[in-house]
Amino acid sequence: MINNPYLDNLQSYKNDLAVNYIPAVKAMAARLKERLPSSVDFNDLVSIGLEELVKLSRRYDPKQNDNFWGYAQKRIYGSMLDFLRSIDTVSRGDRKIIKDIDKIIESYVSEYNEEPSDEYIAEKLGIEVEKVRKAKQSSEIYNVMPIEEQMKYFENVSKKIEEEELIEAIKKILKTMNEKEQLVIQLYYFEELSLKEIAEILEVTESRVSQIHKKVIKKLREELNG
């Protein structure tokens, strides 16, 4: 078999791409892990990301796109989100529990200025503490999903509105909110910062940022279902 220098060089280039961007994939997984519950394994995120990196490096055509990371970044992040969706399927009953938990937390915080314990929530709902923890973990995982996906998943808006219209509707509702509420959403969903990092920027507690986030999500749900 006759060697083709061009094809050999191209294959070497693609192999180097995969190796060179391993640190970037690990950094992406680390950033995502900061926003997820402890039940999600960092190494699983890395493994999924690296698998997608190798696939993309093999398919990559430098003639079509001269920026490999620009081509690969969203696809790799998307593969990690797909993995999270696969490991945490929320049932209809769990969605209701998540909403009920949010209501209890909101009421408790407004009265005592701190979040209630899982035991308190379980007692109020008449369910096991473990079920509360599982629901809260599911909520944390879905919090990292695109905001329009959350609205479609937890609310009955999918039949009423197309995705592009949904995104525009969300933007319109967000514009009616105050500057701090808009900033929390911007930093969390578009800059992909953790609640802790946002708290440092706003110079408030992490609990306060969590409250603002939940308040905005609640407003969006109410408006979209109105």
PDB file of C-alpha atoms in Angstrom:
ATOM      1  CA  MET A   1       0.000   0.000   0.000  1.00  0.00           C
ATOM      2  CA  ILE A   2       1.394   3.399  -1.044  1.00  0.00           C
ATOM      3  CA  ASN A   3       1.595   5.999   1.681  1.00  0.00           C
ATOM      4  CA  ASN A   4      -0.076   9.332   1.014  1.00  0.00           C
ATOM      5  CA  PRO A   5       1.941  12.074   2.795  1.00  0.00           C
ATOM      6  CA  TYR A   6      -0.997  14.492   2.739  1.00  0.00           C
ATOM      7  CA  LEU A   7      -3.395  12.012   4.367  1.00  0.00           C
ATOM      8  CA  ASP A   8      -0.742  10.985   6.878  1.00  0.00           C
ATOM      9  CA  ASN A   9      -0.129  14.609   7.845  1.00  0.00           C
ATOM     10  CA  LEU A  10      -3.861  15.283   8.082  1.00  0.00           C
ATOM     11  CA  GLN A  11      -4.351  12.283  10.371  1.00  0.00           C
ATOM     12  CA  SER A  12      -1.435  13.405  12.537  1.00  0.00           C
ATOM     13  CA  TYR A  13      -2.925  16.908  12.693  1.00  0.00           C
ATOM     14  CA  LYS A  14      -6.287  15.540  13.824  1.00  0.00           C
ATOM     15  CA  ASN A  15      -4.663  13.342  16.466  1.00  0.00           C
ATOM     16  CA  ASP A  16      -2.738  16.352  17.764  1.00  0.00           C
ATOM     17  CA  LEU A  17      -5.989  18.343  17.928  1.00  0.00           C
ATOM     18  CA  ALA A  18      -7.543  15.815  20.272  1.00  0.00           C
ATOM     19  CA  VAL A  19      -4.468  15.733  22.511  1.00  0.00           C
ATOM     20  CA  ASN A  20      -3.993  19.509  22.548  1.00  0.00           C
ATOM     21  CA  TYR A  21      -7.557  20.210  23.664  1.00  0.00           C
ATOM     22  CA  ILE A  22      -7.746  17.649  26.484  1.00  0.00           C
ATOM     23  CA  PRO A  23      -6.972  20.369  29.092  1.00  0.00           C
ATOM     24  CA  ALA A  24      -9.742  22.568  27.645  1.00  0.00           C
ATOM     25  CA  VAL A  25     -12.266  19.732  27.945  1.00  0.00           C
ATOM     26  CA  LYS A  26     -11.211  19.036  31.540  1.00  0.00           C
ATOM     27  CA  ALA A  27     -11.549  22.738  32.356  1.00  0.00           C
ATOM     28  CA  MET A  28     -15.038  22.765  30.816  1.00  0.00           C
ATOM     29  CA  ALA A  29     -16.038  19.723  32.880  1.00  0.00           C
ATOM     30  CA  ALA A  30     -14.672  21.353  36.044  1.00  0.00           C
ATOM     31  CA  ARG A  31     -16.668  24.536  35.414  1.00  0.00           C
ATOM     32  CA  LEU A  32     -19.852  22.532  34.865  1.00  0.00           C
ATOM     33  CA  LYS A  33     -19.201  20.365  37.931  1.00  0.00           C
ATOM     34  CA  GLU A  34     -19.094  23.497  40.127  1.00  0.00           C
ATOM     35  CA  ARG A  35     -22.766  24.042  39.302  1.00  0.00           C
ATOM     36  CA  LEU A  36     -23.881  20.456  39.910  1.00  0.00           C
ATOM     37  CA  PRO A  37     -24.668  18.339  42.984  1.00  0.00           C
ATOM     38  CA  SER A  38     -22.039  16.006  44.453  1.00  0.00           C
ATOM     39  CA  SER A  39     -23.893  13.013  42.994  1.00  0.00           C
ATOM     40  CA  VAL A  40     -22.512  13.866  39.544  1.00  0.00           C
ATOM     41  CA  ASP A  41     -18.983  12.492  39.023  1.00  0.00           C
ATOM     42  CA  PHE A  42     -16.445  14.897  37.521  1.00  0.00           C
ATOM     43  CA  ASN A  43     -14.650  12.008  35.787  1.00  0.00           C
ATOM     44  CA  ASP A  44     -17.850  11.002  34.006  1.00  0.00           C
ATOM     45  CA  LEU A  45     -18.171  14.510  32.560  1.00  0.00           C
ATOM     46  CA  VAL A  46     -14.534  14.418  31.433  1.00  0.00           C
ATOM     47  CA  SER A  47     -14.964  10.987  29.853  1.00  0.00           C
ATOM     48  CA  ILE A  48     -18.045  12.088  27.887  1.00  0.00           C
ATOM     49  CA  GLY A  49     -16.308  15.285  26.794  1.00  0.00           C
ATOM     50  CA  LEU A  50     -13.153  13.510  25.651  1.00  0.00           C
ATOM     51  CA  GLU A  51     -15.149  10.932  23.713  1.00  0.00           C
ATOM     52  CA  GLU A  52     -16.896  13.753  21.838  1.00  0.00           C
ATOM     53  CA  LEU A  53     -13.564  15.564  21.358  1.00  0.00           C
ATOM     54  CA  VAL A  54     -12.063  12.550  19.591  1.00  0.00           C
ATOM     55  CA  LYS A  55     -15.122  12.167  17.342  1.00  0.00           C
ATOM     56  CA  LEU A  56     -15.052  15.849  16.409  1.00  0.00           C
ATOM     57  CA  SER A  57     -11.309  15.895  15.759  1.00  0.00           C
ATOM     58  CA  ARG A  58     -11.742  13.015  13.288  1.00  0.00           C
ATOM     59  CA  ARG A  59     -14.589  14.774  11.485  1.00  0.00           C
ATOM     60  CA  TYR A  60     -12.990  18.208  11.522  1.00  0.00           C
ATOM     61  CA  ASP A  61     -12.156  19.782   8.174  1.00  0.00           C
ATOM     62  CA  PRO A  62      -9.813  22.804   8.542  1.00  0.00           C
ATOM     63  CA  LYS A  63     -10.862  23.946   5.064  1.00  0.00           C
ATOM     64  CA  GLN A  64     -14.443  24.403   6.282  1.00  0.00           C
ATOM     65  CA  ASN A  65     -13.627  25.965   9.644  1.00  0.00           C
ATOM     66  CA  ASP A  66     -10.259  27.377  10.677  1.00  0.00           C
ATOM     67  CA  ASN A  67     -11.084  27.437  14.419  1.00  0.00           C
ATOM     68  CA  PHE A  68     -11.328  23.923  15.834  1.00  0.00           C
ATOM     69  CA  TRP A  69     -12.309  24.928  19.370  1.00  0.00           C
ATOM     70  CA  GLY A  70     -14.932  27.302  18.041  1.00  0.00           C
ATOM     71  CA  TYR A  71     -16.306  24.364  16.056  1.00  0.00           C
ATOM     72  CA  ALA A  72     -16.056  21.854  18.905  1.00  0.00           C
ATOM     73  CA  GLN A  73     -16.793  23.775  22.108  1.00  0.00           C
ATOM     74  CA  LYS A  74     -20.599  23.897  21.968  1.00  0.00           C
ATOM     75  CA  ARG A  75     -20.804  20.320  20.732  1.00  0.00           C
ATOM     76  CA  ILE A  76     -18.656  19.014  23.586  1.00  0.00           C
ATOM     77  CA  TYR A  77     -20.626  20.996  26.167  1.00  0.00           C
ATOM     78  CA  GLY A  78     -23.831  19.706  24.578  1.00  0.00           C
ATOM     79  CA  SER A  79     -22.609  16.112  24.951  1.00  0.00           C
ATOM     80  CA  MET A  80     -22.096  16.712  28.678  1.00  0.00           C
ATOM     81  CA  LEU A  81     -25.622  18.116  29.004  1.00  0.00           C
ATOM     82  CA  ASP A  82     -26.979  15.098  27.108  1.00  0.00           C
ATOM     83  CA  PHE A  83     -25.210  12.868  29.633  1.00  0.00           C
ATOM     84  CA  LEU A  84     -26.819  14.762  32.519  1.00  0.00           C
ATOM     85  CA  ARG A  85     -30.248  14.386  30.909  1.00  0.00           C
ATOM     86  CA  SER A  86     -29.691  10.633  30.559  1.00  0.00           C
ATOM     87  CA  ILE A  87     -28.772  10.055  34.210  1.00  0.00           C
ATOM     88  CA  ASP A  88     -31.499  12.179  35.733  1.00  0.00           C
ATOM     89  CA  THR A  89     -34.898  11.606  34.192  1.00  0.00           C
ATOM     90  CA  VAL A  90     -37.423  13.501  36.286  1.00  0.00           C
ATOM     91  CA  SER A  91     -40.863  11.965  36.500  1.00  0.00           C
ATOM     92  CA  ARG A  92     -44.049  14.017  36.498  1.00  0.00           C
ATOM     93  CA  GLY A  93     -44.412  13.320  40.223  1.00  0.00           C
ATOM     94  CA  ASP A  94     -40.850  14.511  40.887  1.00  0.00           C
ATOM     95  CA  ARG A  95     -41.535  17.730  38.997  1.00  0.00           C
ATOM     96  CA  LYS A  96     -44.462  18.430  41.322  1.00  0.00           C
ATOM     97  CA  ILE A  97     -42.292  17.711  44.378  1.00  0.00           C
ATOM     98  CA  ILE A  98     -39.622  20.100  43.073  1.00  0.00           C
ATOM     99  CA  LYS A  99     -42.236  22.843  42.713  1.00  0.00           C
ATOM    100  CA  ASP A 100     -43.636  22.106  46.184  1.00  0.00           C
ATOM    101  CA  ILE A 101     -40.132  22.225  47.678  1.00  0.00           C
ATOM    102  CA  ASP A 102     -39.478  25.597  46.037  1.00  0.00           C
ATOM    103  CA  LYS A 103     -42.693  26.985  47.532  1.00  0.00           C
ATOM    104  CA  ILE A 104     -41.766  25.789  51.021  1.00  0.00           C
ATOM    105  CA  ILE A 105     -38.246  27.201  50.727  1.00  0.00           C
ATOM    106  CA  GLU A 106     -39.561  30.540  49.466  1.00  0.00           C
ATOM    107  CA  SER A 107     -42.044  30.820  52.346  1.00  0.00           C
ATOM    108  CA  TYR A 108     -39.464  29.790  54.951  1.00  0.00           C
ATOM    109  CA  VAL A 109     -36.794  32.179  53.668  1.00  0.00           C
ATOM    110  CA  SER A 110     -39.207  35.124  53.649  1.00  0.00           C
ATOM    111  CA  GLU A 111     -39.959  34.454  57.325  1.00  0.00           C
ATOM    112  CA  TYR A 112     -36.575  33.359  58.717  1.00  0.00           C
ATOM    113  CA  ASN A 113     -34.097  34.659  56.076  1.00  0.00           C
ATOM    114  CA  GLU A 114     -32.484  31.242  55.675  1.00  0.00           C
ATOM    115  CA  GLU A 115     -33.310  27.990  53.911  1.00  0.00           C
ATOM    116  CA  PRO A 116     -35.075  25.202  55.818  1.00  0.00           C
ATOM    117  CA  SER A 117     -33.492  21.813  56.448  1.00  0.00           C
ATOM    118  CA  ASP A 118     -34.353  18.808  54.295  1.00  0.00           C
ATOM    119  CA  GLU A 119     -35.981  17.270  57.370  1.00  0.00           C
ATOM    120  CA  TYR A 120     -38.287  20.282  57.755  1.00  0.00           C
ATOM    121  CA  ILE A 121     -39.287  20.105  54.071  1.00  0.00           C
ATOM    122  CA  ALA A 122     -39.919  16.354  54.295  1.00  0.00           C
ATOM    123  CA  GLU A 123     -42.149  16.840  57.323  1.00  0.00           C
ATOM    124  CA  LYS A 124     -44.140  19.603  55.612  1.00  0.00           C
ATOM    125  CA  LEU A 125     -44.682  17.459  52.512  1.00  0.00           C
ATOM    126  CA  GLY A 126     -45.214  14.213  54.398  1.00  0.00           C
ATOM    127  CA  ILE A 127     -42.525  12.367  52.447  1.00  0.00           C
ATOM    128  CA  GLU A 128     -39.159  10.739  53.212  1.00  0.00           C
ATOM    129  CA  VAL A 129     -36.072  12.964  53.579  1.00  0.00           C
ATOM    130  CA  GLU A 130     -34.281  10.948  50.899  1.00  0.00           C
ATOM    131  CA  LYS A 131     -37.021  11.796  48.411  1.00  0.00           C
ATOM    132  CA  VAL A 132     -36.550  15.490  49.185  1.00  0.00           C
ATOM    133  CA  ARG A 133     -32.792  15.196  48.620  1.00  0.00           C
ATOM    134  CA  LYS A 134     -33.277  13.325  45.343  1.00  0.00           C
ATOM    135  CA  ALA A 135     -35.721  15.961  44.093  1.00  0.00           C
ATOM    136  CA  LYS A 136     -33.344  18.776  45.055  1.00  0.00           C
ATOM    137  CA  GLN A 137     -30.485  17.035  43.225  1.00  0.00           C
ATOM    138  CA  SER A 138     -32.668  16.703  40.136  1.00  0.00           C
ATOM    139  CA  SER A 139     -33.513  20.391  40.393  1.00  0.00           C
ATOM    140  CA  GLU A 140     -29.813  21.306  40.630  1.00  0.00           C
ATOM    141  CA  ILE A 141     -29.035  19.258  37.528  1.00  0.00           C
ATOM    142  CA  TYR A 142     -31.844  20.814  35.502  1.00  0.00           C
ATOM    143  CA  ASN A 143     -30.774  24.281  36.637  1.00  0.00           C
ATOM    144  CA  VAL A 144     -27.733  24.049  34.342  1.00  0.00           C
ATOM    145  CA  MET A 145     -29.867  23.307  31.283  1.00  0.00           C
ATOM    146  CA  PRO A 146     -30.721  26.157  28.870  1.00  0.00           C
ATOM    147  CA  ILE A 147     -33.417  28.255  30.480  1.00  0.00           C
ATOM    148  CA  GLU A 148     -35.864  27.724  27.604  1.00  0.00           C
ATOM    149  CA  GLU A 149     -35.509  23.955  28.016  1.00  0.00           C
ATOM    150  CA  GLN A 150     -36.376  24.221  31.703  1.00  0.00           C
ATOM    151  CA  MET A 151     -39.528  26.137  30.879  1.00  0.00           C
ATOM    152  CA  LYS A 152     -40.614  23.527  28.350  1.00  0.00           C
ATOM    153  CA  TYR A 153     -39.733  20.635  30.634  1.00  0.00           C
ATOM    154  CA  PHE A 154     -41.360  21.803  33.840  1.00  0.00           C
ATOM    155  CA  GLU A 155     -44.278  23.720  32.370  1.00  0.00           C
ATOM    156  CA  ASN A 156     -47.046  23.037  29.855  1.00  0.00           C
ATOM    157  CA  VAL A 157     -45.730  25.489  27.291  1.00  0.00           C
ATOM    158  CA  SER A 158     -44.387  23.094  24.650  1.00  0.00           C
ATOM    159  CA  LYS A 159     -47.747  22.771  22.888  1.00  0.00           C
ATOM    160  CA  LYS A 160     -48.510  26.471  23.045  1.00  0.00           C
ATOM    161  CA  ILE A 161     -45.286  27.945  21.733  1.00  0.00           C
ATOM    162  CA  GLU A 162     -42.433  27.109  19.346  1.00  0.00           C
ATOM    163  CA  GLU A 163     -38.852  27.123  20.685  1.00  0.00           C
ATOM    164  CA  GLU A 164     -37.786  30.332  18.918  1.00  0.00           C
ATOM    165  CA  GLU A 165     -40.928  32.088  20.143  1.00  0.00           C
ATOM    166  CA  LEU A 166     -40.296  30.706  23.625  1.00  0.00           C
ATOM    167  CA  ILE A 167     -36.789  32.184  23.714  1.00  0.00           C
ATOM    168  CA  GLU A 168     -38.131  35.571  22.620  1.00  0.00           C
ATOM    169  CA  ALA A 169     -40.918  35.372  25.214  1.00  0.00           C
ATOM    170  CA  ILE A 170     -38.374  34.622  27.951  1.00  0.00           C
ATOM    171  CA  LYS A 171     -36.202  37.584  26.879  1.00  0.00           C
ATOM    172  CA  LYS A 172     -39.218  39.870  26.916  1.00  0.00           C
ATOM    173  CA  ILE A 173     -40.210  38.776  30.436  1.00  0.00           C
ATOM    174  CA  LEU A 174     -36.645  39.135  31.707  1.00  0.00           C
ATOM    175  CA  LYS A 175     -36.559  42.755  30.521  1.00  0.00           C
ATOM    176  CA  THR A 176     -39.391  43.559  32.957  1.00  0.00           C
ATOM    177  CA  MET A 177     -37.306  42.395  35.932  1.00  0.00           C
ATOM    178  CA  ASN A 178     -34.903  44.493  37.956  1.00  0.00           C
ATOM    179  CA  GLU A 179     -31.203  44.821  37.154  1.00  0.00           C
ATOM    180  CA  LYS A 180     -30.014  42.365  39.803  1.00  0.00           C
ATOM    181  CA  GLU A 181     -32.463  39.666  38.690  1.00  0.00           C
ATOM    182  CA  GLN A 182     -31.420  40.078  35.068  1.00  0.00           C
ATOM    183  CA  LEU A 183     -27.743  39.975  36.055  1.00  0.00           C
ATOM    184  CA  VAL A 184     -28.131  36.731  37.991  1.00  0.00           C
ATOM    185  CA  ILE A 185     -29.720  35.059  34.965  1.00  0.00           C
ATOM    186  CA  GLN A 186     -27.102  36.511  32.603  1.00  0.00           C
ATOM    187  CA  LEU A 187     -24.194  35.337  34.750  1.00  0.00           C
ATOM    188  CA  TYR A 188     -25.657  31.913  35.532  1.00  0.00           C
ATOM    189  CA  TYR A 189     -27.010  30.818  32.157  1.00  0.00           C
ATOM    190  CA  PHE A 190     -24.943  32.762  29.646  1.00  0.00           C
ATOM    191  CA  GLU A 191     -21.622  33.307  31.440  1.00  0.00           C
ATOM    192  CA  GLU A 192     -22.035  29.905  33.150  1.00  0.00           C
ATOM    193  CA  LEU A 193     -20.801  31.107  36.542  1.00  0.00           C
ATOM    194  CA  SER A 194     -21.572  29.234  39.746  1.00  0.00           C
ATOM    195  CA  LEU A 195     -23.854  30.670  42.423  1.00  0.00           C
ATOM    196  CA  LYS A 196     -20.789  31.190  44.607  1.00  0.00           C
ATOM    197  CA  GLU A 197     -19.027  33.235  41.919  1.00  0.00           C
ATOM    198  CA  ILE A 198     -22.143  35.323  41.300  1.00  0.00           C
ATOM    199  CA  ALA A 199     -22.440  35.947  45.044  1.00  0.00           C
ATOM    200  CA  GLU A 200     -18.876  37.314  45.082  1.00  0.00           C
ATOM    201  CA  ILE A 201     -19.594  39.620  42.141  1.00  0.00           C
ATOM    202  CA  LEU A 202     -22.823  40.960  43.654  1.00  0.00           C
ATOM    203  CA  GLU A 203     -21.341  41.028  47.169  1.00  0.00           C
ATOM    204  CA  VAL A 204     -24.220  39.074  48.664  1.00  0.00           C
ATOM    205  CA  THR A 205     -24.512  35.586  50.151  1.00  0.00           C
ATOM    206  CA  GLU A 206     -24.757  32.494  47.970  1.00  0.00           C
ATOM    207  CA  SER A 207     -28.130  31.826  49.588  1.00  0.00           C
ATOM    208  CA  ARG A 208     -29.345  35.242  48.417  1.00  0.00           C
ATOM    209  CA  VAL A 209     -28.294  34.509  44.838  1.00  0.00           C
ATOM    210  CA  SER A 210     -30.143  31.190  45.024  1.00  0.00           C
ATOM    211  CA  GLN A 211     -33.259  33.025  46.225  1.00  0.00           C
ATOM    212  CA  ILE A 212     -33.069  35.526  43.355  1.00  0.00           C
ATOM    213  CA  HIS A 213     -32.579  32.717  40.843  1.00  0.00           C
ATOM    214  CA  LYS A 214     -35.599  30.790  42.128  1.00  0.00           C
ATOM    215  CA  LYS A 215     -37.693  33.960  42.176  1.00  0.00           C
ATOM    216  CA  VAL A 216     -36.879  34.691  38.515  1.00  0.00           C
ATOM    217  CA  ILE A 217     -37.612  31.119  37.432  1.00  0.00           C
ATOM    218  CA  LYS A 218     -40.925  31.280  39.287  1.00  0.00           C
ATOM    219  CA  LYS A 219     -41.847  34.541  37.555  1.00  0.00           C
ATOM    220  CA  LEU A 220     -41.000  33.069  34.163  1.00  0.00           C
ATOM    221  CA  ARG A 221     -43.155  30.009  34.828  1.00  0.00           C
ATOM    222  CA  GLU A 222     -46.091  32.127  35.946  1.00  0.00           C
ATOM    223  CA  GLU A 223     -45.849  34.479  32.971  1.00  0.00           C
ATOM    224  CA  LEU A 224     -45.466  31.717  30.403  1.00  0.00           C
ATOM    225  CA  ASN A 225     -48.446  29.856  31.817  1.00  0.00           C
ATOM    226  CA  GLY A 226     -50.545  33.001  32.073  1.00  0.00           C
TER     227      GLY A 226
END
